[in-house]
């Protein structure tokens, strides 16, 4: 098979003879008791999940739900870490808790390798990406990222009222990832739509969800074919040419990894930037201190990542088992709430407070175990530069109306709208 032939047909058309996976009834509406009926997609969770998690940690450390076909929510650092490291009993073949479980046969590759991959395949799939995300490679992107941040502020400078999510935070990783993948910068609005469909559209009817996800892979296949015809020095061409076990990657592997980078590489980082700006807008003492002591920013940034960790991952239970006091069934979901782990008082002093000069901070915002975020150096650079430029250009800012801030529902939580009143330097 030549390089071109891999992508002449839509790889999804060749999956007709594969098992279809299982669907369950979609259950929505108010939660009756977070210990027995939790849902990370309800408005109360999106608005403020921390009191819910704190309450569960005290009275029901591993909550359960019958929604999504059955699942569990551990809330202690110890339990989250134990599951994250246990690849023998928990599979990553689907990392978005939804009303659909992909067939077991999808393991060990999964639909979006390497994050959806189980050992031993995971190690080799992840290794392919490591050279792209080294500190050295990331450092090459800092100057352009800083220029982008300045240009975004230039575009609204002079206005007192700014939506820091829509007009600043969300653009930064969209442009950086688009540049890495070699995608048109003007496609940013489409990326927003893809992200919302993948992460917040979990409870949509299955036909609608499939149609919306198909739009993402239609787009990716078009980009892949364009890169086959017009190779260039970017991550898409790198994946097209990459080899594993002496062979070029399967088309589904190339497209799945691109989907992962597009969605996980954008939403997580814009959520971290937005949450950090939200905190500083409502906490003038911290904001003034960082303006006066910019050298403290790297330490403060790690505390923002701990306190407002955006990402929760999912696992699937491989076989029926009794685990830490609960009876887990095969194919039950487990939500790995890194935000809950980061606020466990058994692990962190003043766990529910944001301490911007916290010296010891072994947070798990980037995950634990074999699936720890491969792009953590990139995310840290984007977050640091975004905050440095903002504080340099806009040292004074407050929330226009705290009630007007909206947060994403689902497994990546960050401000979707962040209306600020700003004053320029």
mmCIF file of N, CA and C in Angstrom, residues 111-169:
data_model
loop_
_atom_site.group_PDB
_atom_site.id
_atom_site.type_symbol
_atom_site.label_atom_id
_atom_site.label_comp_id
_atom_site.label_asym_id
_atom_site.label_seq_id
_atom_site.Cartn_x
_atom_site.Cartn_y
_atom_site.Cartn_z
ATOM 1 N N UNK A 111 -9.799 4.927 19.790
ATOM 2 C CA UNK A 111 -10.136 5.800 18.672
ATOM 3 C C UNK A 111 -9.255 7.020 18.528
ATOM 4 N N UNK A 112 -8.581 7.427 19.618
ATOM 5 C CA UNK A 112 -7.738 8.633 19.573
ATOM 6 C C UNK A 112 -6.393 8.354 20.257
ATOM 7 N N UNK A 113 -5.580 7.487 19.644
ATOM 8 C CA UNK A 113 -4.308 7.125 20.276
ATOM 9 C C UNK A 113 -3.374 8.332 20.384
ATOM 10 N N UNK A 114 -2.535 8.390 21.437
ATOM 11 C CA UNK A 114 -2.317 7.372 22.467
ATOM 12 C C UNK A 114 -3.197 7.499 23.696
ATOM 13 N N UNK A 115 -4.019 8.565 23.814
ATOM 14 C CA UNK A 115 -4.766 8.737 25.054
ATOM 15 C C UNK A 115 -5.810 7.639 25.248
ATOM 16 N N UNK A 116 -6.262 7.045 24.147
ATOM 17 C CA UNK A 116 -7.269 5.984 24.208
ATOM 18 C C UNK A 116 -6.648 4.595 24.150
ATOM 19 N N UNK A 117 -5.333 4.518 24.253
ATOM 20 C CA UNK A 117 -4.626 3.246 24.056
ATOM 21 C C UNK A 117 -4.273 2.597 25.387
ATOM 22 N N UNK A 118 -4.292 1.274 25.392
ATOM 23 C CA UNK A 118 -3.864 0.478 26.542
ATOM 24 C C UNK A 118 -2.502 -0.131 26.244
ATOM 25 N N UNK A 119 -1.772 -0.535 27.305
ATOM 26 C CA UNK A 119 -0.504 -1.240 27.079
ATOM 27 C C UNK A 119 -0.750 -2.544 26.331
ATOM 28 N N UNK A 120 0.236 -2.995 25.557
ATOM 29 C CA UNK A 120 1.553 -2.386 25.346
ATOM 30 C C UNK A 120 1.579 -1.352 24.202
ATOM 31 N N UNK A 121 0.487 -1.268 23.432
ATOM 32 C CA UNK A 121 0.474 -0.371 22.272
ATOM 33 C C UNK A 121 0.688 1.078 22.688
ATOM 34 N N UNK A 122 0.135 1.450 23.831
ATOM 35 C CA UNK A 122 0.201 2.840 24.263
ATOM 36 C C UNK A 122 1.624 3.383 24.277
ATOM 37 N N UNK A 123 2.556 2.608 24.814
ATOM 38 C CA UNK A 123 3.935 3.081 24.963
ATOM 39 C C UNK A 123 4.516 3.520 23.623
ATOM 40 N N UNK A 124 4.285 2.705 22.598
ATOM 41 C CA UNK A 124 4.882 2.995 21.296
ATOM 42 C C UNK A 124 4.167 4.140 20.587
ATOM 43 N N UNK A 125 2.849 4.212 20.755
ATOM 44 C CA UNK A 125 2.090 5.308 20.135
ATOM 45 C C UNK A 125 2.453 6.644 20.782
ATOM 46 N N UNK A 126 2.635 6.650 22.083
ATOM 47 C CA UNK A 126 2.997 7.886 22.791
ATOM 48 C C UNK A 126 4.413 8.319 22.427
ATOM 49 N N UNK A 127 5.296 7.339 22.278
ATOM 50 C CA UNK A 127 6.695 7.632 21.959
ATOM 51 C C UNK A 127 6.817 8.402 20.644
ATOM 52 N N UNK A 128 5.884 8.146 19.710
ATOM 53 C CA UNK A 128 5.901 8.855 18.431
ATOM 54 C C UNK A 128 5.753 10.366 18.622
ATOM 55 N N UNK A 129 5.014 10.774 19.648
ATOM 56 C CA UNK A 129 4.709 12.190 19.832
ATOM 57 C C UNK A 129 5.744 12.920 20.678
ATOM 58 N N UNK A 130 6.536 12.200 21.435
ATOM 59 C CA UNK A 130 7.450 12.842 22.382
ATOM 60 C C UNK A 130 8.390 13.861 21.731
ATOM 61 N N UNK A 131 8.996 13.569 20.564
ATOM 62 C CA UNK A 131 9.932 14.558 19.988
ATOM 63 C C UNK A 131 9.289 15.896 19.666
ATOM 64 N N UNK A 132 7.988 15.891 19.425
ATOM 65 C CA UNK A 132 7.290 17.114 19.019
ATOM 66 C C UNK A 132 7.024 18.028 20.209
ATOM 67 N N UNK A 133 6.989 17.452 21.417
ATOM 68 C CA UNK A 133 6.563 18.212 22.592
ATOM 69 C C UNK A 133 7.662 18.364 23.639
ATOM 70 N N UNK A 134 8.914 18.266 23.235
ATOM 71 C CA UNK A 134 10.009 18.499 24.168
ATOM 72 C C UNK A 134 10.062 19.977 24.561
ATOM 73 N N UNK A 135 10.745 20.259 25.658
ATOM 74 C CA UNK A 135 10.910 21.659 26.071
ATOM 75 C C UNK A 135 11.579 22.486 24.976
ATOM 76 N N UNK A 136 12.565 21.885 24.308
ATOM 77 C CA UNK A 136 13.284 22.598 23.250
ATOM 78 C C UNK A 136 12.344 22.957 22.096
ATOM 79 N N UNK A 137 11.523 21.997 21.673
ATOM 80 C CA UNK A 137 10.588 22.267 20.578
ATOM 81 C C UNK A 137 9.549 23.317 20.988
ATOM 82 N N UNK A 138 9.075 23.189 22.209
ATOM 83 C CA UNK A 138 8.076 24.144 22.696
ATOM 84 C C UNK A 138 8.670 25.554 22.763
ATOM 85 N N UNK A 139 9.918 25.659 23.210
ATOM 86 C CA UNK A 139 10.566 26.974 23.332
ATOM 87 C C UNK A 139 10.618 27.703 21.991
ATOM 88 N N UNK A 140 10.694 26.953 20.891
ATOM 89 C CA UNK A 140 10.732 27.568 19.565
ATOM 90 C C UNK A 140 9.424 28.290 19.241
ATOM 91 N N UNK A 141 8.365 27.964 19.944
ATOM 92 C CA UNK A 141 7.057 28.550 19.659
ATOM 93 C C UNK A 141 6.725 29.727 20.571
ATOM 94 N N UNK A 142 7.603 30.008 21.520
ATOM 95 C CA UNK A 142 7.250 31.028 22.511
ATOM 96 C C UNK A 142 7.163 32.423 21.901
ATOM 97 N N UNK A 143 8.104 32.793 21.052
ATOM 98 C CA UNK A 143 8.103 34.136 20.480
ATOM 99 C C UNK A 143 6.826 34.399 19.687
ATOM 100 N N UNK A 144 6.422 33.430 18.877
ATOM 101 C CA UNK A 144 5.203 33.596 18.083
ATOM 102 C C UNK A 144 3.973 33.639 18.985
ATOM 103 N N UNK A 145 3.975 32.850 20.053
ATOM 104 C CA UNK A 145 2.847 32.847 20.986
ATOM 105 C C UNK A 145 2.735 34.195 21.687
ATOM 106 N N UNK A 146 3.875 34.769 22.075
ATOM 107 C CA UNK A 146 3.867 36.076 22.727
ATOM 108 C C UNK A 146 3.352 37.161 21.766
ATOM 109 N N UNK A 147 3.803 37.102 20.521
ATOM 110 C CA UNK A 147 3.331 38.069 19.525
ATOM 111 C C UNK A 147 1.826 37.937 19.311
ATOM 112 N N UNK A 148 1.335 36.699 19.296
ATOM 113 C CA UNK A 148 -0.102 36.464 19.141
ATOM 114 C C UNK A 148 -0.870 37.094 20.297
ATOM 115 N N UNK A 149 -0.400 36.882 21.523
ATOM 116 C CA UNK A 149 -1.094 37.439 22.688
ATOM 117 C C UNK A 149 -1.158 38.967 22.604
ATOM 118 N N UNK A 150 -0.057 39.583 22.214
ATOM 119 C CA UNK A 150 -0.067 41.044 22.062
ATOM 120 C C UNK A 150 -1.060 41.478 20.975
ATOM 121 N N UNK A 151 -1.102 40.730 19.879
ATOM 122 C CA UNK A 151 -2.000 41.116 18.781
ATOM 123 C C UNK A 151 -3.470 40.988 19.190
ATOM 124 N N UNK A 152 -3.783 39.997 20.019
ATOM 125 C CA UNK A 152 -5.158 39.833 20.492
ATOM 126 C C UNK A 152 -5.574 41.026 21.356
ATOM 127 N N UNK A 153 -4.662 41.481 22.224
ATOM 128 C CA UNK A 153 -4.976 42.649 23.055
ATOM 129 C C UNK A 153 -5.030 43.912 22.199
ATOM 130 N N UNK A 154 -4.137 44.009 21.211
ATOM 131 C CA UNK A 154 -4.188 45.161 20.292
ATOM 132 C C UNK A 154 -5.576 45.300 19.667
ATOM 133 N N UNK A 155 -6.201 44.174 19.392
ATOM 134 C CA UNK A 155 -7.478 44.185 18.669
ATOM 135 C C UNK A 155 -8.611 44.783 19.497
ATOM 136 N N UNK A 156 -8.525 44.684 20.833
ATOM 137 C CA UNK A 156 -9.609 45.260 21.634
ATOM 138 C C UNK A 156 -9.133 46.408 22.545
ATOM 139 N N UNK A 157 -7.859 46.788 22.423
ATOM 140 C CA UNK A 157 -7.338 47.837 23.302
ATOM 141 C C UNK A 157 -8.152 49.115 23.150
ATOM 142 N N UNK A 158 -8.425 49.735 24.286
ATOM 143 C CA UNK A 158 -9.230 50.949 24.292
ATOM 144 C C UNK A 158 -10.635 50.713 24.791
ATOM 145 N N UNK A 159 -11.112 49.466 24.659
ATOM 146 C CA UNK A 159 -12.445 49.134 25.184
ATOM 147 C C UNK A 159 -12.346 48.778 26.659
ATOM 148 N N UNK A 160 -13.323 49.213 27.429
ATOM 149 C CA UNK A 160 -13.351 48.895 28.859
ATOM 150 C C UNK A 160 -13.900 47.502 29.116
ATOM 151 N N UNK A 161 -14.834 47.062 28.287
ATOM 152 C CA UNK A 161 -15.497 45.778 28.507
ATOM 153 C C UNK A 161 -15.005 44.759 27.488
ATOM 154 N N UNK A 162 -14.474 43.655 28.004
ATOM 155 C CA UNK A 162 -13.859 42.629 27.156
ATOM 156 C C UNK A 162 -14.293 41.256 27.649
ATOM 157 N N UNK A 163 -14.587 40.358 26.736
ATOM 158 C CA UNK A 163 -14.811 38.952 27.108
ATOM 159 C C UNK A 163 -13.465 38.234 26.980
ATOM 160 N N UNK A 164 -12.805 38.013 28.100
ATOM 161 C CA UNK A 164 -11.446 37.459 28.081
ATOM 162 C C UNK A 164 -11.411 36.017 27.620
ATOM 163 N N UNK A 165 -12.534 35.325 27.670
ATOM 164 C CA UNK A 165 -12.575 33.954 27.137
ATOM 165 C C UNK A 165 -12.661 33.990 25.613
ATOM 166 N N UNK A 166 -13.658 34.689 25.097
ATOM 167 C CA UNK A 166 -13.898 34.716 23.649
ATOM 168 C C UNK A 166 -12.836 35.497 22.883
ATOM 169 N N UNK A 167 -12.344 36.569 23.488
ATOM 170 C CA UNK A 167 -11.467 37.473 22.745
ATOM 171 C C UNK A 167 -9.982 37.248 23.028
ATOM 172 N N UNK A 168 -9.680 36.398 23.994
ATOM 173 C CA UNK A 168 -8.260 36.203 24.338
ATOM 174 C C UNK A 168 -7.946 34.717 24.570
ATOM 175 N N UNK A 169 -8.394 34.150 25.675
ATOM 176 C CA UNK A 169 -7.950 32.809 26.088
ATOM 177 C C UNK A 169 -8.193 31.757 25.014
#
